[in-house]
Coordinates of C-alpha atoms in Angstrom, one line a residue:
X1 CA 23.8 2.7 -7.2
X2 CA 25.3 -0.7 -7.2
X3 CA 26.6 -1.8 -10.2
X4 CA 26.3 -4.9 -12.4
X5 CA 29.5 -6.2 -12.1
X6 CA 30.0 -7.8 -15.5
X7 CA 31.5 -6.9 -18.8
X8 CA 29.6 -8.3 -22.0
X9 CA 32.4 -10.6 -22.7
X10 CA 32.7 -12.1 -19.2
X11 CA 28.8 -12.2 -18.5
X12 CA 28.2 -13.9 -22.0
X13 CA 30.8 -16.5 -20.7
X14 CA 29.1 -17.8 -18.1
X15 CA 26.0 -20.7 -18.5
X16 CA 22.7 -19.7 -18.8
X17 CA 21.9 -20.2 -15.7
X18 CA 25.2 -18.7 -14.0
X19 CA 23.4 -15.8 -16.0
X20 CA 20.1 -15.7 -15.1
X21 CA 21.8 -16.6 -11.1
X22 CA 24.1 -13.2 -11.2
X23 CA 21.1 -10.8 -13.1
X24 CA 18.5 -12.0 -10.6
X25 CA 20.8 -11.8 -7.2
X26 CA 22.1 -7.7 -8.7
X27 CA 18.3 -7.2 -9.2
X28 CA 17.4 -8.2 -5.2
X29 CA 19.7 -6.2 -4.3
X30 CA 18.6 -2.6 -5.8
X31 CA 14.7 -3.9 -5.4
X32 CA 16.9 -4.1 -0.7
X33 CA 18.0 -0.7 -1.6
X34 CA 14.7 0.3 -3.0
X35 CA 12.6 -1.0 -0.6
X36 CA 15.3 0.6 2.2
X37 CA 14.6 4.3 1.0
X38 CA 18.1 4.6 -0.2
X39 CA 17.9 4.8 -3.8
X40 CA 17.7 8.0 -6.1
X41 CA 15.6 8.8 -9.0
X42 CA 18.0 9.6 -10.7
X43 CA 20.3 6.5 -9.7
X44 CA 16.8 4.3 -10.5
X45 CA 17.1 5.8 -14.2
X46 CA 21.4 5.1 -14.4
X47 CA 20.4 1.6 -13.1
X48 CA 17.4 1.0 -15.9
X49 CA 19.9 1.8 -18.5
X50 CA 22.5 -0.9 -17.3
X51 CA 19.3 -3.6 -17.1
X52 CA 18.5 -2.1 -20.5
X53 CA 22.3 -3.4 -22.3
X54 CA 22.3 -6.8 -19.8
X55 CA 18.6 -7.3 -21.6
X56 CA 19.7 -6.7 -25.1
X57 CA 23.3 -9.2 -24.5
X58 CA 20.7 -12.2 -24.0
X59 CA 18.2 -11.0 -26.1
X60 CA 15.6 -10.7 -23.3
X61 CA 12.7 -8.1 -23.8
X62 CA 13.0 -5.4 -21.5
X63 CA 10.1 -3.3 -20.4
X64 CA 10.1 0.4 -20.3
X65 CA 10.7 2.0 -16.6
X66 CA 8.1 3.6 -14.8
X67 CA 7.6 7.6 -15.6
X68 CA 7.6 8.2 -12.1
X69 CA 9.5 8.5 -9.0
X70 CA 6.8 6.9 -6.8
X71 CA 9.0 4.0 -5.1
X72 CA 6.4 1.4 -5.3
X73 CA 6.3 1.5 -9.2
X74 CA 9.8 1.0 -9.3
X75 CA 9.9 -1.8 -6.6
X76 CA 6.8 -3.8 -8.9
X77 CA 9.2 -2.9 -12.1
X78 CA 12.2 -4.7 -10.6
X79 CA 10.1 -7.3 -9.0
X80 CA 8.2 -8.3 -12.7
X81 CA 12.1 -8.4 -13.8
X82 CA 13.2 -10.8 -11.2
X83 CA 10.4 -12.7 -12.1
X84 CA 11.4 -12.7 -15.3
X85 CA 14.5 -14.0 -15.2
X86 CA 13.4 -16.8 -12.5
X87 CA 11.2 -18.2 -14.9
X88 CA 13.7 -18.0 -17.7
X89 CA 16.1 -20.3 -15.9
X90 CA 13.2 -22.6 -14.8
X91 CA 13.2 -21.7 -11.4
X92 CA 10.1 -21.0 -9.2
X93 CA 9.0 -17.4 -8.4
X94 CA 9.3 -16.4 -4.7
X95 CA 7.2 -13.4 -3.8
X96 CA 7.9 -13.7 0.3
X97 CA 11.8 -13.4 -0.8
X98 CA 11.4 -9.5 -1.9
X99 CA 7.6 -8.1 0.5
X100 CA 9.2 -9.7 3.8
X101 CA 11.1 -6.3 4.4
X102 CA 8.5 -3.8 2.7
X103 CA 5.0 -5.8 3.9
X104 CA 6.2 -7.0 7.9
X105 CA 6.7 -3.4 8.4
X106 CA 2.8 -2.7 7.9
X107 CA 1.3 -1.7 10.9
X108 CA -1.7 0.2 10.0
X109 CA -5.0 -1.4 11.2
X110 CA -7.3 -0.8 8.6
X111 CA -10.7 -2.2 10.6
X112 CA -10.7 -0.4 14.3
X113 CA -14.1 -2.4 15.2
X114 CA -12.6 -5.7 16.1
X115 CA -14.9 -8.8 17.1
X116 CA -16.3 -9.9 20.0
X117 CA -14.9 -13.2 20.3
X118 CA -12.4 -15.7 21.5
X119 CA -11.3 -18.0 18.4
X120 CA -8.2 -20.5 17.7
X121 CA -7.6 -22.7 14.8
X122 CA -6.3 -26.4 15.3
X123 CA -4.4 -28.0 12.5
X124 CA -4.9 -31.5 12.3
X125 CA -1.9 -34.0 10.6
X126 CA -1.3 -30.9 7.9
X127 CA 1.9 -31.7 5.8
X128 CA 2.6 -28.7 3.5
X129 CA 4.5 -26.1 4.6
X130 CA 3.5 -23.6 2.3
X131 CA -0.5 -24.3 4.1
X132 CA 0.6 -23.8 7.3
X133 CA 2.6 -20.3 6.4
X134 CA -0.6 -18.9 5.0
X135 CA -2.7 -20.5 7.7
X136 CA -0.8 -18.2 10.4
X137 CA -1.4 -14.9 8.1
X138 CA -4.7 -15.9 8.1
X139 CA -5.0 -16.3 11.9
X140 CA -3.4 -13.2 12.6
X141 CA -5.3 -11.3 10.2
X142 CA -9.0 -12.7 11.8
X143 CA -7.8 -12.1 14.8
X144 CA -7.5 -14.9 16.5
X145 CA -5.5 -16.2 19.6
X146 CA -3.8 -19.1 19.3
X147 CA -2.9 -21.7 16.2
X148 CA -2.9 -25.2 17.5
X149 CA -0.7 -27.9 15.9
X150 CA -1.7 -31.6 16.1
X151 CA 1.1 -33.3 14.4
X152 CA 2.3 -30.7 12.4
X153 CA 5.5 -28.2 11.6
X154 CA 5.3 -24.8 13.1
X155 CA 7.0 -21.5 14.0
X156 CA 10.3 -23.6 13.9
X157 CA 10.7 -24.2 10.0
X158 CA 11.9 -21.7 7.9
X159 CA 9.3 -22.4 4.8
X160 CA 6.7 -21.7 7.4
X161 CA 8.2 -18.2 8.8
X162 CA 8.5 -17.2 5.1
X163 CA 5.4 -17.7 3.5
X164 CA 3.9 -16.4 6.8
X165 CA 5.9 -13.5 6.4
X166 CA 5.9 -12.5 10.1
X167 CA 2.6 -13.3 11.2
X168 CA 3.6 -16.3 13.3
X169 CA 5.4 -13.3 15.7
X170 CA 1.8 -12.6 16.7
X171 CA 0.1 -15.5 17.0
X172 CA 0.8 -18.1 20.0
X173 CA 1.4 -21.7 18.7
X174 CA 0.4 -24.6 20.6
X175 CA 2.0 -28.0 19.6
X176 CA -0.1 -31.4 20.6
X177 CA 0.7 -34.7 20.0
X178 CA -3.0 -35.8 21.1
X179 CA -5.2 -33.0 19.2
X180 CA -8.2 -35.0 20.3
X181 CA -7.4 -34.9 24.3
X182 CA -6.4 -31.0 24.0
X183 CA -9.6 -30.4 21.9
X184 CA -11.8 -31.9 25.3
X185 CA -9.9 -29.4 27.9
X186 CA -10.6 -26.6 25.2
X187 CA -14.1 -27.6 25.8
X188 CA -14.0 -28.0 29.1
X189 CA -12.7 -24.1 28.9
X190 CA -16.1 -23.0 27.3
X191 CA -14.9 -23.5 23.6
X192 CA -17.2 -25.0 20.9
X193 CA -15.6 -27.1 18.8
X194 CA -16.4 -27.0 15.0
X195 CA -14.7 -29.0 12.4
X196 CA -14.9 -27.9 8.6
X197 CA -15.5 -31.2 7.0
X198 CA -18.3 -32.2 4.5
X199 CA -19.6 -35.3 7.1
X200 CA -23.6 -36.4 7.8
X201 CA -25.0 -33.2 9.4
X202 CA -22.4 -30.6 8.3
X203 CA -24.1 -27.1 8.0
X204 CA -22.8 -24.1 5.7
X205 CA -20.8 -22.2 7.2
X206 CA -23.1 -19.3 5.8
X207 CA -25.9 -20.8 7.6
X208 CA -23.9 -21.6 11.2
X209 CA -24.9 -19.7 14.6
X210 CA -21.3 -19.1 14.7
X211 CA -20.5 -18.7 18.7
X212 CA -18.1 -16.1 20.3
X213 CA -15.9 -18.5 21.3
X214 CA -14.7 -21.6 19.4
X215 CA -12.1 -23.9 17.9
X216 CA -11.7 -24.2 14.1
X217 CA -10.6 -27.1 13.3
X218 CA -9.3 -28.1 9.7
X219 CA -8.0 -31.6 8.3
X220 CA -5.4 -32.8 6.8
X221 CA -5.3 -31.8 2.6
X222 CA -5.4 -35.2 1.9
X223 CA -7.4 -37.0 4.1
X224 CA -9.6 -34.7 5.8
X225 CA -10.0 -34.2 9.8
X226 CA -8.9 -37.8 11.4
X227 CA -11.3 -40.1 12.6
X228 CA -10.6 -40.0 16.5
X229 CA -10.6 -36.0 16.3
X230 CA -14.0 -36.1 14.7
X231 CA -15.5 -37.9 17.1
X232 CA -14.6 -34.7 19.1
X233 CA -15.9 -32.1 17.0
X234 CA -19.2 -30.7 18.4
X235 CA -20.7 -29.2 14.7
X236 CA -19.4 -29.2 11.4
X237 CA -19.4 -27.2 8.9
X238 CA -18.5 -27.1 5.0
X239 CA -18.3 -24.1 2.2
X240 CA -21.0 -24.7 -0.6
X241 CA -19.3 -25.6 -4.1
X242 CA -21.0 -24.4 -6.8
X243 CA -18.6 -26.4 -9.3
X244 CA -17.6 -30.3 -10.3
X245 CA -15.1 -30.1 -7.1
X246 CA -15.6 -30.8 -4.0
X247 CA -12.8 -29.4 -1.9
X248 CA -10.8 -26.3 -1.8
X249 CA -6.8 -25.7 -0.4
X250 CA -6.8 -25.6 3.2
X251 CA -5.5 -22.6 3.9
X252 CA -8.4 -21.5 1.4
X253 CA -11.2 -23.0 3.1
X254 CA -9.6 -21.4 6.1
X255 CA -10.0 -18.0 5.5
X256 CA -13.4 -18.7 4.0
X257 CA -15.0 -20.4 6.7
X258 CA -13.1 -18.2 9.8
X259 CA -14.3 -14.6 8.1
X260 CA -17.6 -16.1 7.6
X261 CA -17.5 -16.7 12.0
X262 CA -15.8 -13.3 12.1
X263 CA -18.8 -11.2 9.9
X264 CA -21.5 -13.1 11.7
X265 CA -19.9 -12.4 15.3
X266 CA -19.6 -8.8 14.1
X267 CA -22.4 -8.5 13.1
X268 CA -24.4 -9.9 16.3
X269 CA -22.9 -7.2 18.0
X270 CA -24.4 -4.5 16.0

């Protein structure tokens, strides 16, 4: 097991946040170990009791350790802690940090019937990171063939790769400086071209005769889809809100609106 490290004395002599630093960087590693297969039950129990004494020198609650040597309770145990701690010393939580290793490795495909159809999403002007991350997760899980980027960050930034925790391996990026141009030889390619945006004549997406082949194209978080890109777009389409909003997160609406064209193409097929 890999041990703290640290006396009392010379772990009470550091700041608070060299604390919080050193518990939550001994934690990710036995949560590496964990998630590697490598660790024992009975070396999961020697390391509870040193988390136990680090707990009780900053007087820091410390939950009671799963009754159980199923690995998966453990890893939630020491991810909770981590969490913990991160918060504790103001810092944000990052779940991608600890799944990457245990959720990239999932290859089971839980639905064998896959679609008949030909989709890509086009990203127009997005800025956040963090959207585009979940955006490819959400292409690879629908399915879908390509990601295209109109003025925006991709594959290539780090933020993206984490929080898409290796779904951009699978899906093809395609990187525009002229969405709107690219958008008319997609066309010319047989794609329809639907834009989610809540514009004169935008149908639900519930309602939409979604094709088998088409481009989704989502705005910018802001601003919404740009003018010259509109002009474009061959239907629109919007979710239905129900409350005093009128707008989700993109990479919300996303998955929304592209499971709504993947159920109705499955479901013509039937």
């Amino acid at each position: 097991m890999d041990s703290f490290g640290f006396t009392r004395k010379k772990f009470l002599s550091l700041s608070d946040t060299g604390r919080y630093t050193h518990v939550v960087a001994w934690l990710s590693r036995i949560y590496q170990t964990m998630a590697g297969g490598r660790q024992t039950f009975k070396g999961l129990l020697a390391f509870h009791a040193q988390y136990k004494a680090i707990c009780t020198w900053i007087d820091l609650p410390c939950a009671l350790p799963p009754k159980t040597e199923d690995t998966r309770a453990w890893l939630v145990y020491i991810s909770d802690a981590i969490h913990r701690h991160r918060t504790a010393a103001g810092q944000g939580v990052k779940d991608y940090d600890l799944l990457e290793r245990v959720t990239t490795q999932d290859r089971v495909q839980l639905c064998q019937n896959r679609p008949d159809m030909d989709y890509e999403v086009a990203l127009d002007g997005l800025r956040s990171l963090f959207n585009i991350g979940s955006i490819f997760r959400t292409c690879e899980a629908a399915g879908v063939s390509g990601l295209i980027l109109g003025n925006c960050p991709g594959k290539e930034s780090r933020q993206v790769q984490k929080t898409a925790m290796g779904a951009h391996q699978s899906v093809d990026e395609e990187k525009t400086q002229d969405l709107a141009g690219l958008l008319l030889e997609k066309k010319k390619k047989g794609f329809q071209i639907i834009g989610a945006e809540t514009v004169q004549g935008s149908v639900p997406c519930h309602e939409y005769d979604w094709p088998a082949k088409a481009v989704i194209v989502m705005g910018n978080e802001e601003y919404g889809i740009s003018p010259h890109v509109l002009s474009v777009i061959d239907d629109p389409v919007h979710i239905p809100m129900f409350g005093k909003k009128n707008s989700l997160n993109v990479a919300n609406a996303l998955s929304a609106i592209l499971f709504q064209a993947v159920f109705s193409c499955m479901n013509k097929a039937l």
